Coordinates of C-alpha atoms and ligand atoms in Angstrom, one line a residue:
X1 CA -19.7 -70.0 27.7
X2 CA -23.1 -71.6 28.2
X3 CA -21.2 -74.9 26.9
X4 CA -18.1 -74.3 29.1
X5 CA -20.6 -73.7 32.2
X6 CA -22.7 -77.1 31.3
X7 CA -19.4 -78.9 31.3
X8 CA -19.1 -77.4 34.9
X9 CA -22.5 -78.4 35.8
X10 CA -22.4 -82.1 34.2
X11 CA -18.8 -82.6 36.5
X12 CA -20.8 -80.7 39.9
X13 CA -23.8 -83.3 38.7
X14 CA -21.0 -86.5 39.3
X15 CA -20.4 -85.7 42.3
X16 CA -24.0 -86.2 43.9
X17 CA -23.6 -89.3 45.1
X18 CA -26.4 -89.9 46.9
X19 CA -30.0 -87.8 47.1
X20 CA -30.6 -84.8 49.3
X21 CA -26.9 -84.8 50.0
X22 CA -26.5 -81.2 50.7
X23 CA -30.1 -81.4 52.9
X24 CA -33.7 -80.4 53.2
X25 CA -35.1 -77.7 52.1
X26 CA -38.5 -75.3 53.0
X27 CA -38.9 -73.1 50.1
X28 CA -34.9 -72.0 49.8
X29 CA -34.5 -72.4 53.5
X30 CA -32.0 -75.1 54.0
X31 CA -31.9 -77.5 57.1
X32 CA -28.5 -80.1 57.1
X33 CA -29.3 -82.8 59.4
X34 CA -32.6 -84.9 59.9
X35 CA -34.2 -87.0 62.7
X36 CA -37.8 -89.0 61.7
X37 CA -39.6 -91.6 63.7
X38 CA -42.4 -93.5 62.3
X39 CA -44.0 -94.6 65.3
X40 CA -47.1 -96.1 63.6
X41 CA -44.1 -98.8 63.1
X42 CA -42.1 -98.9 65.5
X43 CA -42.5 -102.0 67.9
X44 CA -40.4 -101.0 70.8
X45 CA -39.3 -97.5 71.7
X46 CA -36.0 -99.1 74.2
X47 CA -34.5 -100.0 70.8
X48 CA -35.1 -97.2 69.0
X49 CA -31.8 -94.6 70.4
X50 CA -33.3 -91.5 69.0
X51 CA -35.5 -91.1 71.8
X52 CA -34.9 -91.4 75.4
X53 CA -38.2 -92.3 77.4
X54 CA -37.9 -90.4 80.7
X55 CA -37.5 -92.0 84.4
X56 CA -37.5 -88.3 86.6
X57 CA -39.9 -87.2 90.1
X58 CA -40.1 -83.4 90.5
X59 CA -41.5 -82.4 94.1
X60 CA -44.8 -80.3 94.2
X61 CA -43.5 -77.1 94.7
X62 CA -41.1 -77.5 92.2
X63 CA -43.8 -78.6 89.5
X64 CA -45.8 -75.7 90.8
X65 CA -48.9 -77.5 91.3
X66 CA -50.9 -79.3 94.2
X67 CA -48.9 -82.5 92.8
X68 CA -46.1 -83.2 91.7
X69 CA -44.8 -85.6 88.4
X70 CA -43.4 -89.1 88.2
X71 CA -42.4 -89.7 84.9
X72 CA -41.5 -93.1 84.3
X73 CA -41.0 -95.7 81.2
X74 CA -44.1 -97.7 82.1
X75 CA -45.9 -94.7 81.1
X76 CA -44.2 -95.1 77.3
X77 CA -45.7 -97.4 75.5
X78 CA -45.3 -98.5 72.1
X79 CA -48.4 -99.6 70.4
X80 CA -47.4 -100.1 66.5
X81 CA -50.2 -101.1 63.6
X82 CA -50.1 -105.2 63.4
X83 CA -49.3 -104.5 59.0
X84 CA -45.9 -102.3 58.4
X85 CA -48.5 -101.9 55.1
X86 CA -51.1 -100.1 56.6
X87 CA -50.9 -96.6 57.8
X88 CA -53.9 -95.8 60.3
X89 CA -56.1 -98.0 62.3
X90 CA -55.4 -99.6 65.7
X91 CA -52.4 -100.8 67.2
X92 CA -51.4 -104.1 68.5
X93 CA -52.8 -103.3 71.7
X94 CA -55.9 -101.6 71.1
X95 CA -57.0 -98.0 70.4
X96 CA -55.4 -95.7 68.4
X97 CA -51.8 -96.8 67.1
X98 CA -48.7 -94.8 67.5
X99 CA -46.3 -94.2 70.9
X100 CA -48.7 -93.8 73.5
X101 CA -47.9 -90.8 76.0
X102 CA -49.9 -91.4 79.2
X103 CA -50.8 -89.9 82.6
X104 CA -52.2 -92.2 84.9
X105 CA -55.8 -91.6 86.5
X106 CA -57.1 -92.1 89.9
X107 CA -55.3 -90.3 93.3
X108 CA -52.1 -89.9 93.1
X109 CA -49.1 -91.9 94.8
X110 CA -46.6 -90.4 96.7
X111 CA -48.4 -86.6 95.8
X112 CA -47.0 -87.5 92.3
X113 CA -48.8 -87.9 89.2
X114 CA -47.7 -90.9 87.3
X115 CA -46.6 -89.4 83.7
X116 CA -45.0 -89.6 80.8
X117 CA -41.9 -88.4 78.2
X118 CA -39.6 -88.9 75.6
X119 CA -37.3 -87.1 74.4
X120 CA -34.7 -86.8 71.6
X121 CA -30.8 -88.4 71.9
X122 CA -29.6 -85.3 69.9
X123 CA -29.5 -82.0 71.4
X124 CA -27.9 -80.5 68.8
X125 CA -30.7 -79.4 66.8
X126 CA -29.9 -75.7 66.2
X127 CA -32.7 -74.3 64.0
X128 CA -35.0 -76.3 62.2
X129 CA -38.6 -77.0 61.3
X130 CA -40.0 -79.8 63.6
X131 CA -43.4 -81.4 63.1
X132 CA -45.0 -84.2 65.1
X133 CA -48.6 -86.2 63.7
X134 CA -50.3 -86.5 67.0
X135 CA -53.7 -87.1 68.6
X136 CA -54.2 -85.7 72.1
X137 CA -56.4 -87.1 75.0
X138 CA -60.3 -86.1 75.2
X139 CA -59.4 -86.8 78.7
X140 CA -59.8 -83.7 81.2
X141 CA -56.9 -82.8 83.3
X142 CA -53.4 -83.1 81.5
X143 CA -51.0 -81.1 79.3
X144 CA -49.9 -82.2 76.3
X145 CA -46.5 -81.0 74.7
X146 CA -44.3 -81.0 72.3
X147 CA -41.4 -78.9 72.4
X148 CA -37.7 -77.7 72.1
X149 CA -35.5 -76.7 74.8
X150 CA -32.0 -75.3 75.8
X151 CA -32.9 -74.4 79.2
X152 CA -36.3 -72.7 81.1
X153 CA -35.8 -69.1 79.4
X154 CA -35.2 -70.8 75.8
X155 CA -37.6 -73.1 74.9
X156 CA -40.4 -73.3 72.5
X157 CA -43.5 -75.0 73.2
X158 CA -46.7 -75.8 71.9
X159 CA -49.1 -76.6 74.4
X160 CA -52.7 -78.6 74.4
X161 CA -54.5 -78.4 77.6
X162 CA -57.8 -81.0 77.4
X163 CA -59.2 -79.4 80.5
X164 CA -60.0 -76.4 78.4
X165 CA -61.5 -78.1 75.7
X166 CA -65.6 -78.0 75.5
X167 CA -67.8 -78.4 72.1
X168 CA -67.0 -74.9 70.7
X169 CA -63.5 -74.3 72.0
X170 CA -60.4 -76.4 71.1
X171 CA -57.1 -74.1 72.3
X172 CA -53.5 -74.5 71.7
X173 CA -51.1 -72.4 73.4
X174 CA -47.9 -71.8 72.1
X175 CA -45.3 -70.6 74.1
X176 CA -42.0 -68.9 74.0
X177 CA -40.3 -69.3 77.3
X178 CA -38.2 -66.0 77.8
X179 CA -36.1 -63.6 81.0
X180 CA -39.5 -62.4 80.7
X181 CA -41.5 -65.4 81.6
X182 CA -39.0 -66.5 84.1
X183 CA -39.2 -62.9 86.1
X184 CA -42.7 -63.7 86.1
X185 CA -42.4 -66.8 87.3
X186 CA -42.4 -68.8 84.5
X187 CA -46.1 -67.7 83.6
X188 CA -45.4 -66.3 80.0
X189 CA -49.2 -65.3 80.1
X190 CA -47.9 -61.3 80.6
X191 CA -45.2 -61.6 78.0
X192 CA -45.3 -61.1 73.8
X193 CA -44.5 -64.7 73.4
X194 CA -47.3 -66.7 74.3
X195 CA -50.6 -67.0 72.2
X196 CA -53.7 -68.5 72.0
X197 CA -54.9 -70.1 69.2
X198 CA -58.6 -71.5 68.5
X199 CA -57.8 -75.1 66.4
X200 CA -60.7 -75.7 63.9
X201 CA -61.3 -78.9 64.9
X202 CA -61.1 -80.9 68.0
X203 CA -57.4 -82.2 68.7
X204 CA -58.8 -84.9 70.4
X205 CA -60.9 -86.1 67.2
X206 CA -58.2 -87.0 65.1
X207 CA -54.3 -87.0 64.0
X208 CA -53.1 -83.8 62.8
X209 CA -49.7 -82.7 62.2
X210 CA -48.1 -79.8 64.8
X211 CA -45.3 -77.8 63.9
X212 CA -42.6 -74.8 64.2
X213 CA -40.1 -73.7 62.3
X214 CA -36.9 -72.1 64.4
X215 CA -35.4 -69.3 62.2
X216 CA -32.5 -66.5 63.2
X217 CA -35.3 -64.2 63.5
X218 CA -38.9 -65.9 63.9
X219 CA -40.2 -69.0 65.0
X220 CA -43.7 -69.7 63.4
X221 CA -46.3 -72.3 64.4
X222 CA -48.8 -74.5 62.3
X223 CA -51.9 -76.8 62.6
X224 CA -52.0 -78.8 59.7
X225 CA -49.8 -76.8 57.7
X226 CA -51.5 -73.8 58.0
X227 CA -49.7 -70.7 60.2
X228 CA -51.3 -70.4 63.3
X229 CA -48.4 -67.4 64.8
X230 CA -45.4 -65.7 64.2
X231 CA -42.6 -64.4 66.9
X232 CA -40.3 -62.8 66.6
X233 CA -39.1 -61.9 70.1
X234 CA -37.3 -64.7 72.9
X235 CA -35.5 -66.2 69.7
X236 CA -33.5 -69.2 71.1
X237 CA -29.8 -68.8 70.4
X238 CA -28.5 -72.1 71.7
X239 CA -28.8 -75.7 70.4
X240 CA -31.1 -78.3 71.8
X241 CA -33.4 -81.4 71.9
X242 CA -37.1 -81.8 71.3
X243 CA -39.7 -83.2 73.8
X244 CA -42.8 -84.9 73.9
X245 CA -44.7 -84.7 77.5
X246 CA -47.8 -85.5 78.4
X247 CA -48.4 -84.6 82.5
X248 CA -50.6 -82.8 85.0
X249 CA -49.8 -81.4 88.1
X250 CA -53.4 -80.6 89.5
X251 CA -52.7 -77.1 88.9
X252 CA -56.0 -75.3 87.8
X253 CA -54.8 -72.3 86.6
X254 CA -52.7 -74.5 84.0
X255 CA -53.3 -78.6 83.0
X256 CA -56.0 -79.2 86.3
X257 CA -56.4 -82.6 86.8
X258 CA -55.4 -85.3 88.0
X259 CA -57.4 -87.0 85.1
X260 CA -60.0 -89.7 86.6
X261 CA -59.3 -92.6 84.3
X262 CA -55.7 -92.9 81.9
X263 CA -54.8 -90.1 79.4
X264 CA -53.5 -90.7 76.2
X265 CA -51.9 -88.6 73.9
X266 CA -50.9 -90.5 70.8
X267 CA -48.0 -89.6 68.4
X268 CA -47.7 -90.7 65.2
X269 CA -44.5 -89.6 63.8
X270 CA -42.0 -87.5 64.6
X271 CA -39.9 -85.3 61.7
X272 CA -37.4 -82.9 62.6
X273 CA -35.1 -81.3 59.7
X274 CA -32.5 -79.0 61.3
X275 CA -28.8 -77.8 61.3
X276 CA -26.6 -79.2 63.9
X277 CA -24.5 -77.3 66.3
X278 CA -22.3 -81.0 66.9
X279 CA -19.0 -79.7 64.9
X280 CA -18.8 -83.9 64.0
X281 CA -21.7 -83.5 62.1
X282 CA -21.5 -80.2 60.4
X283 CA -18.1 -81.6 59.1
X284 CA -20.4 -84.5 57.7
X285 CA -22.2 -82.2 55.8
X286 CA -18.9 -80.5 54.3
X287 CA -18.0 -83.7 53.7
X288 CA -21.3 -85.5 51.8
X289 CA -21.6 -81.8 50.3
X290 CA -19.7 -80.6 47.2
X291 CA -22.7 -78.7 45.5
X292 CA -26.1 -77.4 46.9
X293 CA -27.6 -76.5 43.7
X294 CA -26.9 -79.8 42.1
X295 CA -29.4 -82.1 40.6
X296 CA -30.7 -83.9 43.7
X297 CA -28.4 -82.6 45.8
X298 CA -31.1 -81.0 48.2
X299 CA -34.4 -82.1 48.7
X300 CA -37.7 -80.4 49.0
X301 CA -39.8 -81.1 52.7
X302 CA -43.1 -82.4 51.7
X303 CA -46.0 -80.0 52.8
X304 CA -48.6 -81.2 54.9
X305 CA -51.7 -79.7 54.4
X306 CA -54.9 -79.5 56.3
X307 CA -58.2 -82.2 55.1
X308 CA -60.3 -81.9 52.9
X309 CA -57.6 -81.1 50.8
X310 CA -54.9 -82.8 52.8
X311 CA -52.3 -84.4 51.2
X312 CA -51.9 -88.0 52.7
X313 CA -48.7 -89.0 51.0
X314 CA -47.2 -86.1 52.3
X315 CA -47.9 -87.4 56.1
X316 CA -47.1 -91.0 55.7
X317 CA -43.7 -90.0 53.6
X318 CA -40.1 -90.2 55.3
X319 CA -36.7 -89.5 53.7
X320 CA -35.5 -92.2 55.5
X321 CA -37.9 -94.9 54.5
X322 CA -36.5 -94.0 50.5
X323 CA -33.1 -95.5 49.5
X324 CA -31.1 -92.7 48.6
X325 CA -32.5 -89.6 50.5
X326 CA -30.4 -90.4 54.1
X327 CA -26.8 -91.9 52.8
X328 CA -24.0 -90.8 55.8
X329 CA -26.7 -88.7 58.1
X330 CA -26.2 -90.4 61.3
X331 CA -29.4 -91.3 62.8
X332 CA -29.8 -93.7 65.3
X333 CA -33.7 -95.2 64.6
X334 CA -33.8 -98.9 64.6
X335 CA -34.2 -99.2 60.9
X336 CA -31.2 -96.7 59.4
X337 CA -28.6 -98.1 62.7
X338 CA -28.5 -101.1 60.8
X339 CA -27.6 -99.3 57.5
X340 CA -25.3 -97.2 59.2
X341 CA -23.3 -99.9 60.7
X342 CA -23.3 -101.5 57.5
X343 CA -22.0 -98.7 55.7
X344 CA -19.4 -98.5 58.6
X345 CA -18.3 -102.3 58.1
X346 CA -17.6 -101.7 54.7
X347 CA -15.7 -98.8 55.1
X348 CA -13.9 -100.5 57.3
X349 CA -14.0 -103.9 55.4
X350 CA -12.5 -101.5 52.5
X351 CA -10.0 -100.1 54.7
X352 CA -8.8 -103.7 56.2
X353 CA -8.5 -105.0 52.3
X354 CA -6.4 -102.5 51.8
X355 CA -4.0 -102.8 54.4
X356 CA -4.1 -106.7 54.2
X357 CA -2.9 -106.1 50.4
X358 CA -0.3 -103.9 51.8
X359 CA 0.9 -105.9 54.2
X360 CA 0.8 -109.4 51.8
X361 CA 3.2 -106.9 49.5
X362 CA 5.5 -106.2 52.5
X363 CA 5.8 -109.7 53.1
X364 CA 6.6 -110.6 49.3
X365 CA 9.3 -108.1 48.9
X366 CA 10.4 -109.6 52.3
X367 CA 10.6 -112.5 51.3
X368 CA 12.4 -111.5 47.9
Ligands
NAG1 C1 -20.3 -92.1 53.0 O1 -19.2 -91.9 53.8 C2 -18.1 -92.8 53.5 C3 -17.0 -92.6 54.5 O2 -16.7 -91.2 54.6 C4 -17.7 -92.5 52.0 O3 -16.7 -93.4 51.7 C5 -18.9 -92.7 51.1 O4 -18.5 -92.3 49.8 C6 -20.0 -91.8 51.5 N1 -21.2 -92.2 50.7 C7 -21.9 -91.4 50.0 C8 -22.9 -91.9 49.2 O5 -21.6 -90.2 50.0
NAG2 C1 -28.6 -92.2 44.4 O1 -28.7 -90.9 44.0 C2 -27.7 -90.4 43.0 C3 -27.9 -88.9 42.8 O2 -29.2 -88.6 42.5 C4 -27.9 -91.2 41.7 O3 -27.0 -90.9 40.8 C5 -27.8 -92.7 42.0 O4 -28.2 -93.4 40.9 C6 -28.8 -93.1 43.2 N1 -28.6 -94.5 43.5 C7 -29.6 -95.3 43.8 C8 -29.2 -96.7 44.2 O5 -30.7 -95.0 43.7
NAG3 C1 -43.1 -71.2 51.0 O1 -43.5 -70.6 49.8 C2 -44.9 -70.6 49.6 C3 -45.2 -70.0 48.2 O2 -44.6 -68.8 48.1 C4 -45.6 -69.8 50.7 O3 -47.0 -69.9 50.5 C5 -45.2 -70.5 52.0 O4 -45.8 -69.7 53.1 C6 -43.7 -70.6 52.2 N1 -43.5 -71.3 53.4 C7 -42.7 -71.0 54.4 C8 -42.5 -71.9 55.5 O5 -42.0 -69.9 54.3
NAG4 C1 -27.9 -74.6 57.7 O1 -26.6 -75.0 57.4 C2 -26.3 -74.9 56.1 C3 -24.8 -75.4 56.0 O2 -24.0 -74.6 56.8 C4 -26.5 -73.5 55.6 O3 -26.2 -73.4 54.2 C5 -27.9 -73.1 55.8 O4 -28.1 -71.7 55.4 C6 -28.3 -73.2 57.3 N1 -29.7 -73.0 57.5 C7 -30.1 -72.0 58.3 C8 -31.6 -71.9 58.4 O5 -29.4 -71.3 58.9
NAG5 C1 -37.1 -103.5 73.8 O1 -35.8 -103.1 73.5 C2 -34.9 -103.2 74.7 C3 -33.6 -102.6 74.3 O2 -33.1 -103.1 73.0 C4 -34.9 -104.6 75.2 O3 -34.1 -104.7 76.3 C5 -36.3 -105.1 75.5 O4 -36.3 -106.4 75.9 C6 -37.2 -104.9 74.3 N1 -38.6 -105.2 74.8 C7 -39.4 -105.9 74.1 C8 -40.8 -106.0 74.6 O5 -39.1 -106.5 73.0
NAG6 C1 -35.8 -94.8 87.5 O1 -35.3 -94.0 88.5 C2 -35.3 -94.6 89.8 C3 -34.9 -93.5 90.8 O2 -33.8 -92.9 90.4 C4 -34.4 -95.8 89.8 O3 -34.5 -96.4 91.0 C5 -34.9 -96.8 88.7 O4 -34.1 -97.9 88.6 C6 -35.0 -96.1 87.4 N1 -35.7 -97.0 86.4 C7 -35.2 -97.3 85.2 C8 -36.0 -98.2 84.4 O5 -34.3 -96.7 84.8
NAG7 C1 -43.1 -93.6 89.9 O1 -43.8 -94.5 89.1 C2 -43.2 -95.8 89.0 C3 -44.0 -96.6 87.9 O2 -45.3 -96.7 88.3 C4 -43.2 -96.5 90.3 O3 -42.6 -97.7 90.2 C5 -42.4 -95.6 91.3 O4 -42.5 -96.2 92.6 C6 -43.0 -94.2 91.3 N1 -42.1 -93.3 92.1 C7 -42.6 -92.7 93.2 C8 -41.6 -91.9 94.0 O5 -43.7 -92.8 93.6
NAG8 C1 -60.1 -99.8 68.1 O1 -59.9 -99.5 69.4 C2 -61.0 -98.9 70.1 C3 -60.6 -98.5 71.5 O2 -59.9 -99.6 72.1 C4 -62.2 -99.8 70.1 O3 -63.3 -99.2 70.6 C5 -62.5 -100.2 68.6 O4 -63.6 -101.1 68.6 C6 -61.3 -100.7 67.9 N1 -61.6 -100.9 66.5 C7 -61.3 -102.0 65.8 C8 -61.6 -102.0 64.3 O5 -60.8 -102.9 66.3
NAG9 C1 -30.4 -70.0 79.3 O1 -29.3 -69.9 78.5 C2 -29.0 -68.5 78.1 C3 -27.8 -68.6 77.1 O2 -26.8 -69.3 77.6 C4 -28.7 -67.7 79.4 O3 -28.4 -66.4 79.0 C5 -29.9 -67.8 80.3 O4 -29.6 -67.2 81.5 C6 -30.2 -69.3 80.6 N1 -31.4 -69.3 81.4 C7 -31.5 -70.0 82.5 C8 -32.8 -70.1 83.2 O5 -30.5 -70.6 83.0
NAG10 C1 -66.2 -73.3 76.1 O1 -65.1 -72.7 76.6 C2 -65.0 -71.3 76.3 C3 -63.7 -70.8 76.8 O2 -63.5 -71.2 78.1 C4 -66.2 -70.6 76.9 O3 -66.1 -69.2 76.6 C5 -67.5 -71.2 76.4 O4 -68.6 -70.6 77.0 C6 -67.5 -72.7 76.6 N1 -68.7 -73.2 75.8 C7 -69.4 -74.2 76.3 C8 -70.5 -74.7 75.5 O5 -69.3 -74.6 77.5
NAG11 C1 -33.6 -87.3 41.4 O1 -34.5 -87.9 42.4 C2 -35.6 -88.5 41.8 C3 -36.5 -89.0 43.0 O2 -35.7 -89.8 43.8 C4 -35.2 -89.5 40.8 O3 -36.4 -90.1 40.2 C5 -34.4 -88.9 39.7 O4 -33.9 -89.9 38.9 C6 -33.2 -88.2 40.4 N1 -32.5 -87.5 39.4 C7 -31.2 -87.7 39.1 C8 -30.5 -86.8 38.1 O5 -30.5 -88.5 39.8
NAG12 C1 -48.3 -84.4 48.1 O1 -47.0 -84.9 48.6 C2 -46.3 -85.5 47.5 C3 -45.1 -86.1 48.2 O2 -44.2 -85.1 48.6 C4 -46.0 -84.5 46.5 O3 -45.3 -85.1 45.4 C5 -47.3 -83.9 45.9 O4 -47.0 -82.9 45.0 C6 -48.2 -83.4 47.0 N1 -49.5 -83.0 46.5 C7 -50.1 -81.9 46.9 C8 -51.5 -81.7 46.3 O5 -49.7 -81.1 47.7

């Protein structure tokens, strides 16, 4: 029995052909699909079809502030570390390196307030856990965000507001947007789904990494790894894409502003690991996995956790930068496209061999 059942395992073992096959994991939780962006790396974020920097006005009433938003690419901007060795310092342009998010200072043209976003290709992402390494503006006046969102009633957002922050209190307010919220005009304030947190540092100090993890039944937020809140109500049922945002809308009640000098909010990396709604790519999965609990076959999320004790490997470690951990995802980042293609050419180079040898043999018996 035991030897009949390791025979079973050692054939199951063959069949992982790759690593992390069959996923990602947090603790037995199991996520299919991944999306990372290095942006301490990344030289131009055009090229890079994960993300889709964001070229949109909204009027002033329908930003619900004095001002309204102009979010445009020139408010994008890539600013990668000159080494691909190093992993902190400042960028090729000065200041802090990473994807800088901006809003523009100064009075506002047009009764806009030049602004900044990008967000994901994918909008598939149908539970997950989705952390970002960022750095947000000491600037006064501007909201900071990173979230996921189906539509305005399901949406989850965590929320850094510098106009709040003074030398004892550092806020983040995490959000689920619900009916509820939208009945009260989207001002989740009255409703069980938006929270408060005190950070225990300034945001505007340092990186730290900001996360949530999007079950069936909760979704929880973290600082640095550690759990800042738990929900459990306004659960989003629907697949959809994450955000980053940095704007202002003059609004006092909510990011005030408009900053007096340029706001940056700076984003290190981006790493979501989630399932996919995309029918395409949860065949994928069927398809790259024949076993789950084979050797390799799914791999553990590494934890990031907050300094002193911080683990720095953790933060500066992606799947996709390994050999094996990514084999037939589809990601569209500048580095894995190139694989992909690749991978695609010799499928297909395989596929055109084959036909060439059975057309040659057509042509011989022809002959004959
Ligand atoms: C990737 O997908 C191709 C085409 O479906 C397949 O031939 C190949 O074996 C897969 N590679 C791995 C490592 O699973
Ligand atoms: C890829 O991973 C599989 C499964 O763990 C392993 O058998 C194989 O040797 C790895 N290939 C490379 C090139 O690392
Ligand atoms: C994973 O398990 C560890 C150890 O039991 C626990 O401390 C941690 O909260 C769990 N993480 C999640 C996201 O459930
Ligand atoms: C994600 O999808 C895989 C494959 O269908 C499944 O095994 C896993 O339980 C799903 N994860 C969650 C959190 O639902
Ligand atoms: C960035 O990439 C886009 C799209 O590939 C390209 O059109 C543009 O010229 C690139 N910009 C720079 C500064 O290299
Ligand atoms: C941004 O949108 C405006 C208005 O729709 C359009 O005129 C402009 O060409 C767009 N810019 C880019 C770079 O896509
Ligand atoms: C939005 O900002 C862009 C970039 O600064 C600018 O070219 C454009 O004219 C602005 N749009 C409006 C309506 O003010
Ligand atoms: C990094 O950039 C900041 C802001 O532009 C500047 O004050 C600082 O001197 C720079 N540091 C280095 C080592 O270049
Ligand atoms: C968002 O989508 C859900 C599910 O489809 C729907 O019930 C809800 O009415 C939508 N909300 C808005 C604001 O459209
Ligand atoms: C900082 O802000 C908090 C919350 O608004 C306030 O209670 C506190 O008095 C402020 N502290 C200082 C030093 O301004
Ligand atoms: C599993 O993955 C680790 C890390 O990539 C590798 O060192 C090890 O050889 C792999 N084990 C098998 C059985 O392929
Ligand atoms: C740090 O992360 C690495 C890479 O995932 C992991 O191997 C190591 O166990 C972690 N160390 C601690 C102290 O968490």
């Amino acid at each position: 029995m035991v030897f009949a059942s390791l025979i079973v395992s050692l054939l199951l073992a063959d069949f992982v052909h790759s690593d992390c096959e069959c996923g990602y994991t947090v603790n037995s939780t199991l996520y299919t699909d991944l999306l990372e962006t290095d942006f301490l790396h990344l030289a131009n974020i055009t090229s890079d079809t994960d993300w889709q920097p964001q070229n949109y006005t909204v009027t002033p009433e329908l930003a619900r502030g004095p001002y309204g938003k102009n979010a445009s690419l020139s408010n994008v901007v890539a600013n990668p570390l000159e080494s691909q060795y190093d992993w902190a310092g400042n960028g090729t342009n000065g200041g802090d390196a990473g994807l800088q998010i901006i809003v523009r200072g100064g009075t506002p043209q047009d009764g806009l307030i030049p602004m900044g976003e990008v967000a994901t290709t994918r909008e598939d992402m149908l539970q997950g856990t989705f952390r970002a390494g960022m750095k947000v503006t000491a600037t006064s006046g501007t909201c900071g965000a990173l979230f996921w969102y189906f539509n305005d009633t399901q949406e989850i957002d965590m929320e850094f507001l510098s106009a709040e922050y003074n030398a004892t209190s550092h806020p983040v307010n995490l959000v689920l947007q619900s009916t509820e919220s939208e009945q009260a005009g989207f001002n989740a304030a009255g409703t069980g789904t938006f929270q408060v947190h005190q950070l225990p540092y300034d945001p505007s100090g340092a990186f730290h990494e900001y996360r949530f993890d999007w079950s069936n039944n909760a979704v929880t937020f973290y600082a640095d790894g550690v759990l800042l809140d738990t929900m459990t109500q306004a659960i989003p049922t629907q697949p959809g894409h994450i955000t980053l945002s940095h704007w202002s809308t003059g609004n006092p009640d909510w990011s005030a502003g408009p900053p007096a000098t340029d706001a940056i909010l700076t984003v290190e990396y981006m790493k979501a690991y989630f399932n996919s709604s995309d029918p395409a790519r949860q065949k994928d999965w069927t398809d790259r996995c024949k076993d789950p609990t084979a050797v390799n076959a799914t791999c553990a999320i590494p934890e990031v956790t907050e300094p002193p004790n911080g683990n720095v490997s953790a933060k500066t470690f992606f799947f996709s930068q390994q050999k094996n951990e990514t084999v037939n995802q589809t990601v569209y980042g500048v580095v894995k496209k190139s694989e992909g293609v690749a991978m695609e050419l010799s499928w297909k180079a395989r596929t055109d061999t084959i036909m060439l040898l059975l057309f040659s043999t057509a042509l011989v018996m022809w002959e004959l």
